[in-house]
């Protein structure tokens, strides 16, 4: 490996103290950590690791680092090492301190603000390592550079030693070892699986980069290295799906200093799975790069279809939904000055990027389809089948609307609606079976709580197109009750209930119904999840009675604590196997009363992980499902068969 400058990168010989620009101080970080890392819970804790690793990834983007090693120690301290150029060590002209100390103790001090240093950077705000330092009980920085190895120590953001030479070294690189501060974080317990997902993703997005993750708590090491880059990423996502193309369509090109890379493969599934990134940042809300890609894809498929007679002159064009059915894709752009917007700052806003991506995508796919007519035929046939299904679904919806108007009723007959309107206060319980539905209807507060009992299990939407889905009575009841419509007609502004609460039995059947419902929401009403409207009720597992007083507990752990508290004699215990075993008053007290109930809000932290889980559990392939069950069986606490 050499340290020569490449087209997008950093010239090691010119990366000096002059490249580090100081913008402001570090004092606010410990006072308001949430402003800088999102939260002081597990999400913020893991964000610290990402901030340090992002600095190493930036060196990898610059072409001067190819190995990053992350180690979690038994005390939950974390060490991140790379073989990049090493943080500059000379005295910084603005601060009079070593550049290492400047970068680690002053907010917004970093090479990413100087366009001459890093051309492409993920951690654009430059707060990364200084924020990590501020929120760590202690931090040790080691730098190999200029023939020496240097070290400096810090505590809670302040230097406790000078930068000193501790030995000679012909290598280069930076090592940051830190201990998250227990005074700041709710927990300092690092979750290995969370890091695995993140670093696998990073290795896919940066082909040829090796990321090694070690967990000394359980003596486990995982290595992520993908020479195929995002092509390997698509293969990984589709491992439990059935591709209908043998090869993956892959493109990498550059226009106006923006690098565009994508990999695409169609499967026999019905859901679209396109994941987008900008400078390695997961743009879950999409943005201009996704808009440009979608426009080009729709245009090129329609142009090709008309040219070769798949789409007749009298026929309508295929819609974007049609041409993306079953498509798995990774779209990654790398640009000099990305602008992020949206609710979570995960939407790319650069207007010029749309045109760049659209042009490059259209030109590549146009040539690809001409050179691969077999793939062109497969893609067009699938898109046309999707169009027919959507047209059938539209006619079914229109017929349903007309019937509703004639019948002067728009809500399903089994729905027990609430008296109030307005999503600020209203909620609907989706209940398993008539027995529990009856108890829920009697026990609820009619003013703001609606009840919709389901008869049996809804269909598995992972294996069906929209026209078949809309023919299923229980799903039609859900859609009608919510008021939002579905697919092309979905409008979250028409939502009738602020909380949609899944309330099922705590047994295998209940878990299956819950999974079927979540699959439906994730695939066809994802906005309900993204906007925080989907909840899971937590009914109690046990009722313990002692001295004529009832106690409800929700886990075996809670049960043990309660028995220790009340004494382990002269008590009776009931294990609830179903909601129907509770009378209306008990159901209200334990599961429906806003003052006492426990609700779990459903959120999608990682769309890639969610897609993998739903494909594994609800898809056609049996072996992945068997492996999932075998792997996770040991985690089951209560199993009721």
XYZ file of C-alpha atoms in Angstrom, residues 130-603:
474
model
C -13.842 15.225 20.081
C -17.402 14.318 21.111
C -16.269 10.772 21.866
C -13.507 12.206 24.038
C -15.913 14.528 25.858
C -18.291 11.658 26.661
C -15.619 9.176 27.748
C -14.419 8.518 31.275
C -10.960 8.210 29.762
C -9.454 8.080 26.306
C -5.982 7.209 25.064
C -4.814 8.237 21.602
C -1.840 6.627 19.905
C -0.446 7.796 16.580
C 2.182 6.202 14.361
C 3.668 8.774 12.048
C 6.963 10.249 10.886
C 8.934 7.242 12.184
C 7.637 7.549 15.758
C 4.772 6.311 17.929
C 3.077 9.017 19.997
C 0.606 8.808 22.889
C -1.629 11.233 24.779
C -4.189 10.595 27.547
C -7.467 12.348 28.301
C -10.264 12.260 30.873
C -13.788 13.508 30.150
C -12.534 15.667 27.303
C -9.469 17.171 28.989
C -5.837 16.250 28.346
C -4.172 14.645 31.378
C -0.779 14.301 29.705
C 1.247 15.918 26.976
C 1.695 14.244 23.612
C 4.855 12.196 23.988
C 6.954 9.819 21.902
C 6.732 6.291 23.307
C 8.748 4.463 20.673
C 9.838 4.162 17.058
C 7.621 2.880 14.240
C 7.890 2.674 10.479
C 4.120 2.150 10.225
C 1.411 4.803 10.123
C -2.032 4.882 11.689
C -4.205 5.982 14.594
C -5.504 4.057 17.625
C -8.263 5.454 19.841
C -9.080 3.519 23.032
C -11.887 4.933 25.162
C -14.237 4.074 28.026
C -17.813 5.403 27.712
C -18.678 7.519 30.738
C -21.203 5.857 33.068
C -22.160 9.334 34.317
C -23.464 10.120 30.802
C -24.898 6.873 29.423
C -27.833 4.823 30.675
C -25.788 1.715 29.901
C -22.253 1.102 28.632
C -23.038 -2.453 27.484
C -22.065 -2.620 23.807
C -24.282 -4.818 21.612
C -22.118 -6.899 19.284
C -24.905 -7.629 16.811
C -25.587 -3.910 16.345
C -21.950 -3.315 15.442
C -21.867 -6.354 13.155
C -24.723 -4.983 11.043
C -23.085 -1.575 10.773
C -19.587 -2.749 9.901
C -20.748 -5.387 7.437
C -22.556 -2.562 5.666
C -19.440 -0.367 5.724
C -17.291 -3.153 4.267
C -19.810 -3.712 1.453
C -19.835 -0.013 0.605
C -16.041 0.236 0.486
C -14.762 -2.710 -1.515
C -11.322 -3.934 -0.555
C -11.506 -2.511 2.979
C -11.029 -5.043 5.762
C -12.939 -4.390 8.992
C -12.124 -6.699 11.889
C -14.480 -6.764 14.882
C -13.282 -8.456 18.062
C -15.312 -9.012 21.219
C -13.097 -10.115 24.086
C -16.146 -10.512 26.350
C -17.137 -13.663 24.479
C -13.876 -14.374 22.629
C -15.411 -13.816 19.194
C -13.874 -12.276 16.073
C -15.667 -11.384 12.841
C -13.953 -10.130 9.705
C -15.759 -8.176 6.992
C -14.059 -7.908 3.613
C -15.826 -7.825 0.258
C -13.800 -7.491 -2.907
C -17.085 -7.364 -4.799
C -18.304 -4.340 -2.823
C -21.959 -3.511 -3.384
C -22.363 -6.432 -5.816
C -21.608 -8.657 -2.831
C -24.076 -6.518 -0.859
C -26.896 -7.363 -3.285
C -25.936 -11.048 -3.178
C -26.118 -10.908 0.630
C -29.563 -9.261 0.638
C -30.877 -11.759 -1.917
C -29.439 -14.843 -0.246
C -32.889 -15.883 1.009
C -34.739 -14.669 -2.087
C -34.968 -16.185 -5.573
C -33.284 -13.987 -8.215
C -34.767 -14.103 -11.723
C -31.583 -12.637 -13.219
C -28.403 -14.691 -13.224
C -26.082 -11.713 -13.069
C -26.136 -8.524 -11.068
C -26.285 -5.287 -13.034
C -23.361 -3.189 -11.807
C -22.207 0.329 -12.631
C -19.586 2.729 -11.343
C -18.912 6.097 -12.930
C -18.152 9.728 -12.226
C -19.617 13.000 -13.420
C -18.847 16.514 -12.155
C -16.763 15.159 -9.229
C -19.644 12.934 -8.057
C -19.048 9.185 -8.017
C -22.149 7.069 -8.665
C -22.195 3.338 -8.010
C -25.105 0.934 -8.078
C -25.827 -2.788 -8.184
C -29.233 -4.213 -9.160
C -30.889 -7.611 -9.368
C -34.528 -8.586 -9.826
C -36.096 -11.376 -7.732
C -39.428 -13.170 -7.873
C -40.568 -11.231 -4.787
C -43.125 -8.431 -4.925
C -41.546 -5.863 -2.633
C -39.030 -3.258 -3.776
C -35.782 -3.089 -1.800
C -33.568 -0.207 -2.844
C -31.124 1.022 -0.214
C -29.317 4.299 -0.743
C -26.141 5.818 0.660
C -24.291 9.108 0.356
C -20.660 9.143 1.478
C -21.341 5.869 3.323
C -24.216 7.448 5.272
C -27.427 5.424 5.053
C -29.974 7.819 3.537
C -33.040 5.968 4.787
C -35.325 8.791 3.648
C -33.857 8.715 0.135
C -33.265 12.060 -1.511
C -32.169 13.490 -4.832
C -29.949 10.524 -5.743
C -32.868 8.098 -5.330
C -35.230 10.381 -7.279
C -32.779 10.559 -10.184
C -32.285 6.790 -10.164
C -36.007 6.015 -10.097
C -36.782 8.450 -12.907
C -34.077 6.949 -15.127
C -35.095 3.357 -14.375
C -38.766 3.996 -15.206
C -37.891 5.861 -18.406
C -35.389 3.314 -19.720
C -37.672 0.311 -19.044
C -40.579 2.009 -20.825
C -38.390 3.082 -23.751
C -37.025 -0.438 -24.124
C -40.492 -1.998 -23.780
C -41.954 0.184 -26.531
C -38.952 -0.250 -28.834
C -39.239 -4.041 -28.775
C -43.022 -4.343 -28.628
C -43.529 -5.420 -25.029
C -45.648 -2.298 -24.488
C -48.134 -1.697 -27.293
C -48.815 1.748 -28.695
C -52.288 1.881 -27.129
C -51.034 0.717 -23.719
C -50.192 3.006 -20.810
C -46.605 3.364 -19.662
C -45.426 1.185 -16.813
C -45.391 3.017 -13.483
C -42.391 3.350 -11.213
C -43.937 0.805 -8.839
C -44.288 -1.649 -11.727
C -40.682 -1.452 -12.906
C -39.334 -1.710 -9.335
C -41.369 -4.744 -8.248
C -38.996 -7.385 -6.896
C -35.930 -5.201 -7.424
C -33.064 -5.346 -4.949
C -30.662 -2.471 -5.356
C -27.837 -0.602 -3.688
C -27.252 2.992 -4.802
C -24.167 4.700 -3.408
C -23.001 8.208 -4.253
C -19.860 9.967 -3.084
C -19.725 13.720 -3.378
C -17.660 16.585 -2.027
C -20.220 18.601 -0.081
C -23.385 16.607 0.660
C -26.366 18.377 2.166
C -28.575 16.277 4.392
C -32.131 17.103 5.348
C -35.292 15.383 6.513
C -36.543 14.461 9.956
C -33.466 12.419 10.834
C -30.922 14.130 8.576
C -30.903 11.008 6.429
C -32.190 12.487 3.168
C -29.787 13.784 0.523
C -30.700 17.271 -0.645
C -28.089 18.201 -3.280
C -30.174 19.267 -6.287
C -27.414 18.681 -8.845
C -27.073 15.042 -7.764
C -30.480 14.133 -9.202
C -29.468 15.008 -12.763
C -26.079 13.324 -12.442
C -27.544 10.048 -11.194
C -30.390 10.153 -13.708
C -28.060 10.636 -16.686
C -25.534 7.981 -15.668
C -28.242 5.464 -14.745
C -30.170 5.898 -17.997
C -27.072 5.628 -20.193
C -25.829 2.477 -18.453
C -29.161 0.644 -18.329
C -29.949 1.539 -21.936
C -26.745 -0.144 -23.097
C -27.144 -3.039 -20.639
C -30.623 -3.961 -21.876
C -29.519 -3.805 -25.509
C -26.618 -6.135 -24.754
C -28.662 -8.460 -22.502
C -32.037 -9.052 -24.219
C -32.788 -12.069 -21.985
C -32.685 -9.830 -18.903
C -34.717 -7.211 -20.754
C -37.434 -9.783 -21.458
C -37.485 -10.986 -17.817
C -37.709 -7.444 -16.433
C -40.447 -6.342 -18.859
C -42.568 -9.441 -18.283
C -42.391 -8.984 -14.514
C -43.221 -5.275 -14.730
C -46.179 -5.910 -17.062
C -47.508 -8.615 -14.711
C -47.227 -6.085 -11.886
C -49.102 -3.501 -13.954
C -51.954 -5.957 -14.579
C -52.158 -6.825 -10.893
C -52.241 -3.150 -9.915
C -54.951 -2.467 -12.468
C -57.005 -5.350 -11.038
C -56.412 -3.983 -7.545
C -57.489 -0.496 -8.656
C -60.734 -1.862 -10.104
C -61.370 -3.772 -6.877
C -60.816 -0.591 -4.859
C -63.131 1.395 -7.125
C -65.823 -1.273 -6.796
C -65.436 -1.260 -3.020
C -65.789 2.548 -2.966
C -68.952 2.443 -5.069
C -70.468 -0.261 -2.878
C -69.602 1.749 0.216
C -71.376 4.810 -1.159
C -74.468 2.787 -2.139
C -74.579 0.992 1.198
C -73.983 4.275 3.046
C -71.351 2.570 5.178
C -67.577 2.742 4.944
C -66.448 0.861 8.054
C -66.286 -2.915 8.578
C -69.255 -4.284 10.507
C -67.179 -5.981 13.212
C -65.382 -2.726 14.069
C -66.456 -1.242 17.399
C -65.515 2.359 16.677
C -64.772 5.082 19.207
C -66.815 8.220 19.762
C -64.038 10.793 19.325
C -62.083 11.642 16.182
C -58.609 13.050 15.792
C -55.399 11.026 15.927
C -54.134 12.968 18.946
C -56.355 10.857 21.204
C -57.840 7.952 19.215
C -56.497 4.406 19.138
C -57.553 1.070 17.683
C -56.833 -2.365 19.119
C -56.400 -5.183 16.598
C -57.490 -8.190 18.626
C -57.121 -11.900 17.970
C -60.461 -13.732 17.896
C -64.013 -13.054 18.998
C -63.502 -14.072 22.630
C -60.777 -11.522 23.322
C -62.602 -9.082 21.062
C -65.696 -9.351 23.250
C -63.728 -8.692 26.439
C -61.922 -5.790 24.805
C -65.169 -4.211 23.582
C -66.675 -4.415 27.076
C -63.543 -3.285 28.885
C -62.466 -0.391 26.660
C -63.076 3.322 27.032
C -65.534 3.918 24.192
C -64.638 7.561 24.027
C -61.242 7.058 22.369
C -60.648 3.291 21.959
C -61.836 1.292 18.939
C -61.723 -2.514 18.700
C -61.268 -4.572 15.531
C -61.351 -8.357 16.098
C -59.621 -10.512 13.481
C -61.067 -13.850 12.503
C -58.061 -16.166 12.267
C -54.755 -15.225 10.682
C -54.349 -12.732 7.878
C -52.615 -13.890 4.705
C -48.827 -13.847 4.352
C -48.331 -10.779 2.143
C -44.670 -11.660 1.548
C -45.872 -14.266 -0.956
C -48.662 -12.348 -2.715
C -49.227 -9.456 -5.120
C -51.373 -6.472 -4.272
C -54.457 -7.731 -6.168
C -54.523 -10.968 -4.146
C -53.894 -9.100 -0.914
C -56.850 -6.785 -1.504
C -59.084 -9.804 -2.022
C -58.536 -10.958 1.569
C -61.409 -9.893 3.828
C -59.410 -9.370 7.034
C -56.892 -7.138 5.235
C -59.712 -5.148 3.621
C -61.157 -4.628 7.101
C -57.826 -3.287 8.369
C -57.403 -0.903 5.430
C -60.979 0.371 5.670
C -60.773 0.886 9.423
C -57.497 2.835 9.246
C -58.800 5.093 6.473
C -55.415 5.610 4.782
C -55.920 3.447 1.711
C -53.014 1.323 0.457
C -50.373 1.362 -2.255
C -50.854 4.200 -4.747
C -53.839 5.487 -2.739
C -52.057 5.526 0.630
C -52.497 8.884 2.368
C -51.334 9.144 5.967
C -53.291 12.391 6.363
C -56.485 10.293 6.308
C -55.382 8.095 9.224
C -58.274 7.721 11.702
C -56.319 6.519 14.764
C -53.104 7.842 16.298
C -52.217 4.465 17.807
C -52.714 1.127 16.051
C -52.192 -1.485 18.759
C -51.662 -5.178 18.044
C -53.051 -7.186 20.971
C -52.559 -10.956 20.633
C -52.192 -13.929 22.963
C -48.776 -14.643 24.477
C -48.426 -17.970 22.657
C -47.114 -19.311 19.349
C -50.308 -18.492 17.421
C -50.356 -14.979 18.848
C -46.730 -14.452 17.842
C -47.496 -15.687 14.318
C -50.447 -13.326 13.945
C -48.281 -10.458 15.203
C -45.577 -11.296 12.640
C -48.118 -11.505 9.804
C -49.507 -8.084 10.747
C -46.063 -6.507 11.048
C -45.097 -7.952 7.654
C -48.196 -6.349 6.139
C -47.497 -2.979 7.764
C -43.808 -3.031 6.800
C -44.386 -4.001 3.179
C -47.509 -1.975 2.391
C -47.963 0.735 5.054
C -44.399 1.464 6.117
C -45.221 5.120 6.826
C -47.371 4.002 9.761
C -44.258 2.456 11.333
C -41.936 5.299 10.340
C -44.302 7.856 11.885
C -44.648 5.921 15.145
C -48.275 4.756 14.856
C -47.822 0.972 15.328
C -47.682 -0.509 18.848
C -47.680 -3.952 20.440
C -49.675 -4.454 23.640
C -48.043 -6.343 26.484
C -50.644 -8.392 28.370
C -49.532 -9.886 31.689
C -48.167 -13.414 31.852
C -49.247 -14.110 35.437
C -51.787 -13.074 38.027
C -50.575 -13.635 41.586
C -53.172 -13.426 44.367
C -52.282 -13.093 48.034
C -54.501 -11.918 50.862
C -57.277 -11.209 48.330
C -55.053 -8.783 46.440
C -54.202 -9.365 42.770
C -50.766 -8.617 41.329
C -50.070 -8.727 37.577
C -46.576 -9.412 36.249
C -45.301 -9.380 32.684
C -42.244 -11.652 32.761
C -40.693 -14.513 34.708
C -38.123 -12.102 36.092
C -40.881 -9.833 37.425
C -42.587 -12.861 38.930
C -39.510 -13.840 40.911
C -39.086 -10.295 42.212
C -42.749 -10.117 43.235
C -42.607 -13.454 45.085
C -39.498 -12.288 46.946
C -41.366 -9.131 47.925
C -44.702 -10.615 49.054
C -43.345 -13.868 50.443
C -43.376 -17.318 48.920
C -46.252 -18.803 50.891
C -50.059 -18.660 50.937
C -50.442 -17.288 47.430
C -52.096 -18.500 44.222
C -50.790 -18.018 40.699
C -52.498 -18.039 37.316
C -50.590 -18.261 34.025
C -52.509 -16.476 31.278
C -52.481 -18.410 28.027
C -54.833 -16.095 26.193
C -56.527 -12.716 26.381
C -59.901 -14.483 26.494
C -59.053 -15.770 29.982
C -59.278 -12.231 31.346
C -62.598 -10.600 32.089
C -63.199 -7.062 30.733
C -62.127 -5.383 33.986
C -58.862 -7.324 34.129
C -58.126 -6.601 30.465
C -58.680 -2.879 31.056
C -56.572 -2.791 34.210
C -53.621 -4.674 32.733
C -53.517 -4.015 29.015
C -55.779 -1.143 27.944
C -55.705 1.501 30.669
C -53.274 4.237 29.491
C -52.295 4.835 33.117
C -51.084 1.292 33.772
C -50.606 -0.563 30.461
C -47.304 -1.347 28.743
C -47.088 -0.614 25.007
C -44.086 -1.270 22.793
C -43.763 1.139 19.865
C -42.622 -0.543 16.656
C -39.714 1.219 14.971
